[in-house]
Amino acid sequence: MTQTTRRTFLAAGAAAFTHAVIARAAYAQAAPATAGPVDPALIDDLVAANRILVDQGVVDGYGHVSVRHPADPQHYLMSRSIAPELVTAADIMEYDLDSTAVDARGRTSYLERFIHGEIYRARPDVKAIVHNHSPSVIPFGVSTAPLRPLYHMSAFLGGGVPVFDIKAAAGGATDMLVRNAALGRALATTLGARPVALMRGHGAVVVGPNIQLTVFRSVYTEMNARLQAQAMALGGPVTYLDDEEARLAGGSVGGTVVRPWELWRKKALAR
Ligand SMILES: [Zn+2]
């Protein structure tokens, strides 16, 4: 390549890049249209989910929970960027699956909202998602000990819990945050068809067919991790639920989720 053609080539590349940036900026500014109003009871459940997850030690000042929009599977609902314990109905925002806010009105969004948009895109069966830094699960994301179902309450962990390594997904070191759609897609790929994936050096993502079961799974993933570490610390082999036990227990316990949900919701909203 001569000096001139090389310069022309670079200039063309720069122009294309500039166009791409302008196009993306214009796209980002064009907010998607709303999918319409949502039943206030669903918003209340989403607010309750935020507070329950705090009460149960699954989230603290960080972490988020979303629900798919009931009228449009291409949209989801999630709080603006505040601590889960402070979330009220007025904080709930609507996003499309690119995780662009419908009506931001100056409100800031969670940096890691792409976790939600990309999992909803990849998993039509998923109607609610929790992202957390649930403390007891962290060791299982960074060690060789796999998280396994220790008791009937966490039977949904049967079949394996994948671990997402952001370094492998990004091709190098990052700030550990799923801050763009490509990383969100990689996380969704690691999750596959499972209800839970751990995120190495970060936390976990938990999904389900409704808010109640997703909160339940989040609480009992944390609980299982704590109990499993205790069982392993006792020394000697640990007996986990086998695949058939996990399948049977998952079916039975999964049908009782409303019981703890009503208790947790009442306590959480009373505060
Ligand atoms: Zn996070």
CSV table of C-alpha atoms and ligand atoms in Angstrom, one decimal:
chain,number,residue,atom,x,y,z
A,1,MET,CA,0.0,0.0,0.0
A,2,THR,CA,1.5,3.4,-1.0
A,3,GLN,CA,1.5,6.3,1.4
A,4,THR,CA,-1.4,8.0,-0.5
A,5,THR,CA,-3.6,5.0,-0.7
A,6,ARG,CA,-2.9,4.2,2.9
A,7,ARG,CA,-3.9,7.7,3.9
A,8,THR,CA,-7.1,7.5,1.8
A,9,PHE,CA,-7.9,4.2,3.3
A,10,LEU,CA,-7.4,5.6,6.9
A,11,ALA,CA,-9.5,8.6,6.1
A,12,ALA,CA,-12.3,6.4,4.7
A,13,GLY,CA,-12.1,4.3,7.8
A,14,ALA,CA,-12.3,7.3,10.0
A,15,ALA,CA,-15.3,8.6,8.1
A,16,ALA,CA,-17.1,5.3,8.4
A,17,PHE,CA,-16.3,5.2,12.1
A,18,THR,CA,-17.7,8.8,12.5
A,19,HIS,CA,-20.8,7.8,10.6
A,20,ALA,CA,-21.3,4.8,12.8
A,21,VAL,CA,-20.9,6.9,16.0
A,22,ILE,CA,-23.4,9.5,14.7
A,23,ALA,CA,-25.8,6.7,13.7
A,24,ARG,CA,-25.5,5.1,17.1
A,25,ALA,CA,-26.0,8.4,18.9
A,26,ALA,CA,-29.1,9.2,16.8
A,27,TYR,CA,-30.4,5.7,17.5
A,28,ALA,CA,-29.7,6.0,21.2
A,29,GLN,CA,-31.6,9.3,21.3
A,30,ALA,CA,-34.7,7.8,19.6
A,31,ALA,CA,-36.5,6.4,22.6
A,32,PRO,CA,-38.7,3.4,21.9
A,33,ALA,CA,-42.5,3.8,22.2
A,34,THR,CA,-44.2,2.5,25.3
A,35,ALA,CA,-45.9,-0.9,25.3
A,36,GLY,CA,-48.7,0.7,27.3
A,37,PRO,CA,-49.8,0.8,30.9
A,38,VAL,CA,-49.1,-2.1,33.3
A,39,ASP,CA,-51.4,-3.5,36.0
A,40,PRO,CA,-50.4,-1.6,39.2
A,41,ALA,CA,-50.4,-5.0,41.0
A,42,LEU,CA,-47.5,-6.2,38.9
A,43,ILE,CA,-45.6,-3.0,39.7
A,44,ASP,CA,-46.3,-3.6,43.4
A,45,ASP,CA,-44.9,-7.1,43.0
A,46,LEU,CA,-41.8,-5.7,41.4
A,47,VAL,CA,-41.3,-3.2,44.2
A,48,ALA,CA,-41.9,-5.9,46.8
A,49,ALA,CA,-39.4,-8.1,45.0
A,50,ASN,CA,-36.7,-5.4,45.4
A,51,ARG,CA,-37.4,-5.2,49.2
A,52,ILE,CA,-37.7,-8.9,49.7
A,53,LEU,CA,-34.3,-9.5,48.1
A,54,VAL,CA,-32.9,-7.0,50.6
A,55,ASP,CA,-34.6,-8.6,53.6
A,56,GLN,CA,-33.4,-12.0,52.6
A,57,GLY,CA,-29.8,-10.9,52.1
A,58,VAL,CA,-29.7,-11.5,48.4
A,59,VAL,CA,-29.1,-7.8,47.4
A,60,ASP,CA,-27.7,-4.9,49.3
A,61,GLY,CA,-27.1,-1.4,47.9
A,62,TYR,CA,-26.5,-3.2,44.6
A,63,GLY,CA,-28.4,-5.7,42.5
A,64,HIS,CA,-31.6,-5.4,40.4
A,65,VAL,CA,-34.7,-7.3,39.5
A,66,SER,CA,-36.8,-6.9,36.4
A,67,VAL,CA,-40.0,-8.3,34.9
A,68,ARG,CA,-41.0,-8.7,31.2
A,69,HIS,CA,-43.7,-6.3,30.1
A,70,PRO,CA,-47.0,-8.3,30.1
A,71,ALA,CA,-48.3,-6.6,26.9
A,72,ASP,CA,-45.0,-6.7,24.9
A,73,PRO,CA,-42.4,-9.4,25.2
A,74,GLN,CA,-39.9,-7.0,23.6
A,75,HIS,CA,-40.0,-4.7,26.6
A,76,TYR,CA,-39.2,-5.1,30.3
A,77,LEU,CA,-39.7,-3.1,33.5
A,78,MET,CA,-37.0,-2.3,36.1
A,79,SER,CA,-36.2,0.4,38.6
A,80,ARG,CA,-34.0,3.4,37.8
A,81,SER,CA,-30.5,3.2,39.3
A,82,ILE,CA,-31.1,3.3,43.0
A,83,ALA,CA,-30.6,0.9,45.9
A,84,PRO,CA,-33.2,-1.9,45.8
A,85,GLU,CA,-34.5,-1.1,49.3
A,86,LEU,CA,-35.5,2.4,48.3
A,87,VAL,CA,-37.4,1.4,45.1
A,88,THR,CA,-41.0,2.6,44.9
A,89,ALA,CA,-43.6,2.4,42.0
A,90,ALA,CA,-42.5,5.8,40.8
A,91,ASP,CA,-39.0,4.5,40.1
A,92,ILE,CA,-40.0,1.7,37.7
A,93,MET,CA,-38.9,2.4,34.1
A,94,GLU,CA,-39.7,0.7,30.9
A,95,TYR,CA,-37.0,-0.6,28.5
A,96,ASP,CA,-36.8,-2.3,25.1
A,97,LEU,CA,-34.6,-5.3,24.6
A,98,ASP,CA,-31.7,-3.1,23.6
A,99,SER,CA,-32.1,-1.8,27.2
A,100,THR,CA,-32.9,1.7,25.9
A,101,ALA,CA,-35.3,3.5,28.3
A,102,VAL,CA,-38.8,4.4,26.9
A,103,ASP,CA,-39.1,7.6,29.0
A,104,ALA,CA,-35.9,8.3,31.0
A,105,ARG,CA,-36.8,11.9,32.0
A,106,GLY,CA,-33.3,12.4,33.3
A,107,ARG,CA,-33.4,9.2,35.5
A,108,THR,CA,-30.2,7.1,35.4
A,109,SER,CA,-30.3,3.5,34.5
A,110,TYR,CA,-28.4,0.6,36.0
A,111,LEU,CA,-25.1,0.1,34.1
A,112,GLU,CA,-25.7,-3.6,33.9
A,113,ARG,CA,-29.2,-3.4,32.5
A,114,PHE,CA,-27.9,-5.3,29.4
A,115,ILE,CA,-28.1,-8.5,31.5
A,116,HIS,CA,-31.8,-8.2,31.5
A,117,GLY,CA,-32.4,-7.1,27.8
A,118,GLU,CA,-30.2,-9.9,26.4
A,119,ILE,CA,-31.5,-12.7,28.6
A,120,TYR,CA,-35.1,-11.7,27.7
A,121,ARG,CA,-34.1,-11.8,24.1
A,122,ALA,CA,-32.5,-15.2,24.3
A,123,ARG,CA,-35.0,-16.8,26.6
A,124,PRO,CA,-38.7,-16.3,25.6
A,125,ASP,CA,-39.7,-18.5,28.6
A,126,VAL,CA,-38.1,-16.0,31.1
A,127,LYS,CA,-40.5,-13.4,32.6
A,128,ALA,CA,-38.4,-12.2,35.5
A,129,ILE,CA,-34.7,-11.7,36.2
A,130,VAL,CA,-32.6,-11.0,39.3
A,131,HIS,CA,-29.0,-9.9,39.2
A,132,ASN,CA,-27.3,-10.0,42.5
A,133,HIS,CA,-24.0,-10.1,44.4
A,134,SER,CA,-25.4,-12.7,46.8
A,135,PRO,CA,-22.5,-13.1,49.2
A,136,SER,CA,-22.5,-16.9,49.8
A,137,VAL,CA,-22.5,-17.8,46.1
A,138,ILE,CA,-19.3,-15.8,45.3
A,139,PRO,CA,-16.9,-18.5,46.5
A,140,PHE,CA,-18.6,-21.0,44.1
A,141,GLY,CA,-17.9,-18.7,41.1
A,142,VAL,CA,-14.2,-18.4,41.8
A,143,SER,CA,-13.2,-21.9,43.0
A,144,THR,CA,-13.4,-25.4,41.6
A,145,ALA,CA,-16.3,-26.4,43.9
A,146,PRO,CA,-19.5,-26.5,41.8
A,147,LEU,CA,-22.7,-25.2,43.4
A,148,ARG,CA,-25.0,-28.2,43.8
A,149,PRO,CA,-28.4,-28.8,45.3
A,150,LEU,CA,-27.9,-29.7,49.0
A,151,TYR,CA,-31.5,-29.9,50.0
A,152,HIS,CA,-35.1,-29.9,48.5
A,153,MET,CA,-35.5,-26.2,48.7
A,154,SER,CA,-32.8,-25.6,46.1
A,155,ALA,CA,-33.7,-28.6,43.9
A,156,PHE,CA,-33.8,-26.2,40.9
A,157,LEU,CA,-30.0,-26.2,41.0
A,158,GLY,CA,-30.0,-29.8,39.8
A,159,GLY,CA,-28.5,-30.3,36.4
A,160,GLY,CA,-25.6,-27.9,37.1
A,161,VAL,CA,-25.0,-24.2,37.6
A,162,PRO,CA,-22.8,-22.7,34.8
A,163,VAL,CA,-20.2,-20.1,35.6
A,164,PHE,CA,-19.8,-17.0,33.4
A,165,ASP,CA,-16.2,-15.8,33.1
A,166,ILE,CA,-16.3,-12.2,31.8
A,167,LYS,CA,-12.5,-12.3,30.9
A,168,ALA,CA,-13.1,-15.1,28.5
A,169,ALA,CA,-16.2,-13.4,27.0
A,170,ALA,CA,-14.5,-10.1,26.6
A,171,GLY,CA,-11.1,-11.5,25.5
A,172,GLY,CA,-9.2,-9.7,28.3
A,173,ALA,CA,-9.5,-7.9,31.5
A,174,THR,CA,-12.6,-5.7,32.2
A,175,ASP,CA,-14.1,-3.8,35.2
A,176,MET,CA,-16.2,-7.0,35.7
A,177,LEU,CA,-19.4,-5.2,34.8
A,178,VAL,CA,-21.8,-6.4,32.1
A,179,ARG,CA,-22.0,-2.9,30.7
A,180,ASN,CA,-22.9,-3.6,27.0
A,181,ALA,CA,-25.1,-5.8,24.9
A,182,ALA,CA,-22.2,-8.1,23.7
A,183,LEU,CA,-21.4,-9.0,27.3
A,184,GLY,CA,-25.1,-9.5,28.1
A,185,ARG,CA,-25.4,-11.9,25.1
A,186,ALA,CA,-22.3,-13.8,26.3
A,187,LEU,CA,-23.8,-14.1,29.7
A,188,ALA,CA,-27.2,-15.3,28.2
A,189,THR,CA,-25.3,-17.9,26.2
A,190,THR,CA,-23.5,-19.2,29.4
A,191,LEU,CA,-26.9,-19.3,31.2
A,192,GLY,CA,-28.4,-21.4,28.4
A,193,ALA,CA,-31.6,-23.0,29.4
A,194,ARG,CA,-30.7,-23.0,33.2
A,195,PRO,CA,-32.4,-21.0,36.0
A,196,VAL,CA,-29.2,-19.8,37.6
A,197,ALA,CA,-25.7,-18.8,36.4
A,198,LEU,CA,-22.8,-17.6,38.6
A,199,MET,CA,-20.6,-14.8,37.4
A,200,ARG,CA,-17.0,-15.2,38.3
A,201,GLY,CA,-15.7,-12.6,40.8
A,202,HIS,CA,-19.1,-10.8,40.7
A,203,GLY,CA,-22.3,-12.5,41.6
A,204,ALA,CA,-25.1,-14.4,39.9
A,205,VAL,CA,-28.1,-14.1,37.6
A,206,VAL,CA,-31.4,-15.9,38.4
A,207,VAL,CA,-34.3,-16.3,36.0
A,208,GLY,CA,-37.8,-17.7,36.1
A,209,PRO,CA,-41.3,-17.7,34.6
A,210,ASN,CA,-42.6,-15.1,37.1
A,211,ILE,CA,-41.4,-12.7,39.8
A,212,GLN,CA,-42.4,-15.0,42.7
A,213,LEU,CA,-40.4,-18.0,41.5
A,214,THR,CA,-37.4,-15.9,40.5
A,215,VAL,CA,-37.3,-14.3,43.9
A,216,PHE,CA,-37.7,-17.8,45.5
A,217,ARG,CA,-34.8,-19.2,43.5
A,218,SER,CA,-32.6,-16.2,44.4
A,219,VAL,CA,-33.3,-16.6,48.1
A,220,TYR,CA,-32.6,-20.4,48.0
A,221,THR,CA,-29.6,-20.1,45.8
A,222,GLU,CA,-28.0,-17.9,48.5
A,223,MET,CA,-29.2,-20.3,51.3
A,224,ASN,CA,-27.9,-23.4,49.4
A,225,ALA,CA,-24.5,-21.8,48.9
A,226,ARG,CA,-24.2,-21.0,52.6
A,227,LEU,CA,-25.3,-24.5,53.7
A,228,GLN,CA,-23.1,-26.2,51.1
A,229,ALA,CA,-20.0,-24.3,52.3
A,230,GLN,CA,-20.9,-25.4,55.9
A,231,ALA,CA,-21.4,-29.1,54.8
A,232,MET,CA,-18.1,-29.0,52.9
A,233,ALA,CA,-16.3,-27.5,55.9
A,234,LEU,CA,-17.3,-30.5,58.0
A,235,GLY,CA,-15.0,-32.6,55.9
A,236,GLY,CA,-15.6,-35.9,54.2
A,237,PRO,CA,-18.0,-36.5,51.3
A,238,VAL,CA,-21.2,-34.5,51.0
A,239,THR,CA,-24.3,-36.1,49.6
A,240,TYR,CA,-26.3,-33.9,47.2
A,241,LEU,CA,-29.7,-34.5,45.7
A,242,ASP,CA,-29.3,-36.8,42.8
A,243,ASP,CA,-30.9,-35.8,39.4
A,244,GLU,CA,-34.1,-37.8,40.0
A,245,GLU,CA,-34.5,-36.3,43.6
A,246,ALA,CA,-33.9,-32.8,42.2
A,247,ARG,CA,-36.5,-33.3,39.5
A,248,LEU,CA,-39.1,-34.7,42.0
A,249,ALA,CA,-38.4,-32.2,44.7
A,250,GLY,CA,-38.3,-29.3,42.2
A,251,GLY,CA,-41.8,-30.2,41.1
A,252,SER,CA,-43.2,-30.4,44.7
A,253,VAL,CA,-41.5,-27.4,46.3
A,254,GLY,CA,-42.0,-25.3,43.1
A,255,GLY,CA,-45.7,-25.5,43.7
A,256,THR,CA,-45.6,-24.0,47.2
A,257,VAL,CA,-43.8,-20.7,46.3
A,258,VAL,CA,-46.8,-18.6,47.0
A,259,ARG,CA,-46.6,-19.4,50.7
A,260,PRO,CA,-43.2,-17.8,51.4
A,261,TRP,CA,-43.9,-15.1,48.8
A,262,GLU,CA,-46.9,-13.8,50.7
A,263,LEU,CA,-45.0,-13.8,54.0
A,264,TRP,CA,-42.0,-12.0,52.5
A,265,ARG,CA,-44.1,-9.5,50.6
A,266,LYS,CA,-46.1,-8.6,53.7
A,267,LYS,CA,-43.0,-8.0,55.8
A,268,ALA,CA,-41.2,-6.1,53.0
A,269,LEU,CA,-44.0,-3.8,52.2
A,270,ALA,CA,-44.8,-3.1,55.9
A,271,ARG,CA,-41.6,-1.3,56.4
B,1,ZN,ZN,-23.4,-6.6,39.3
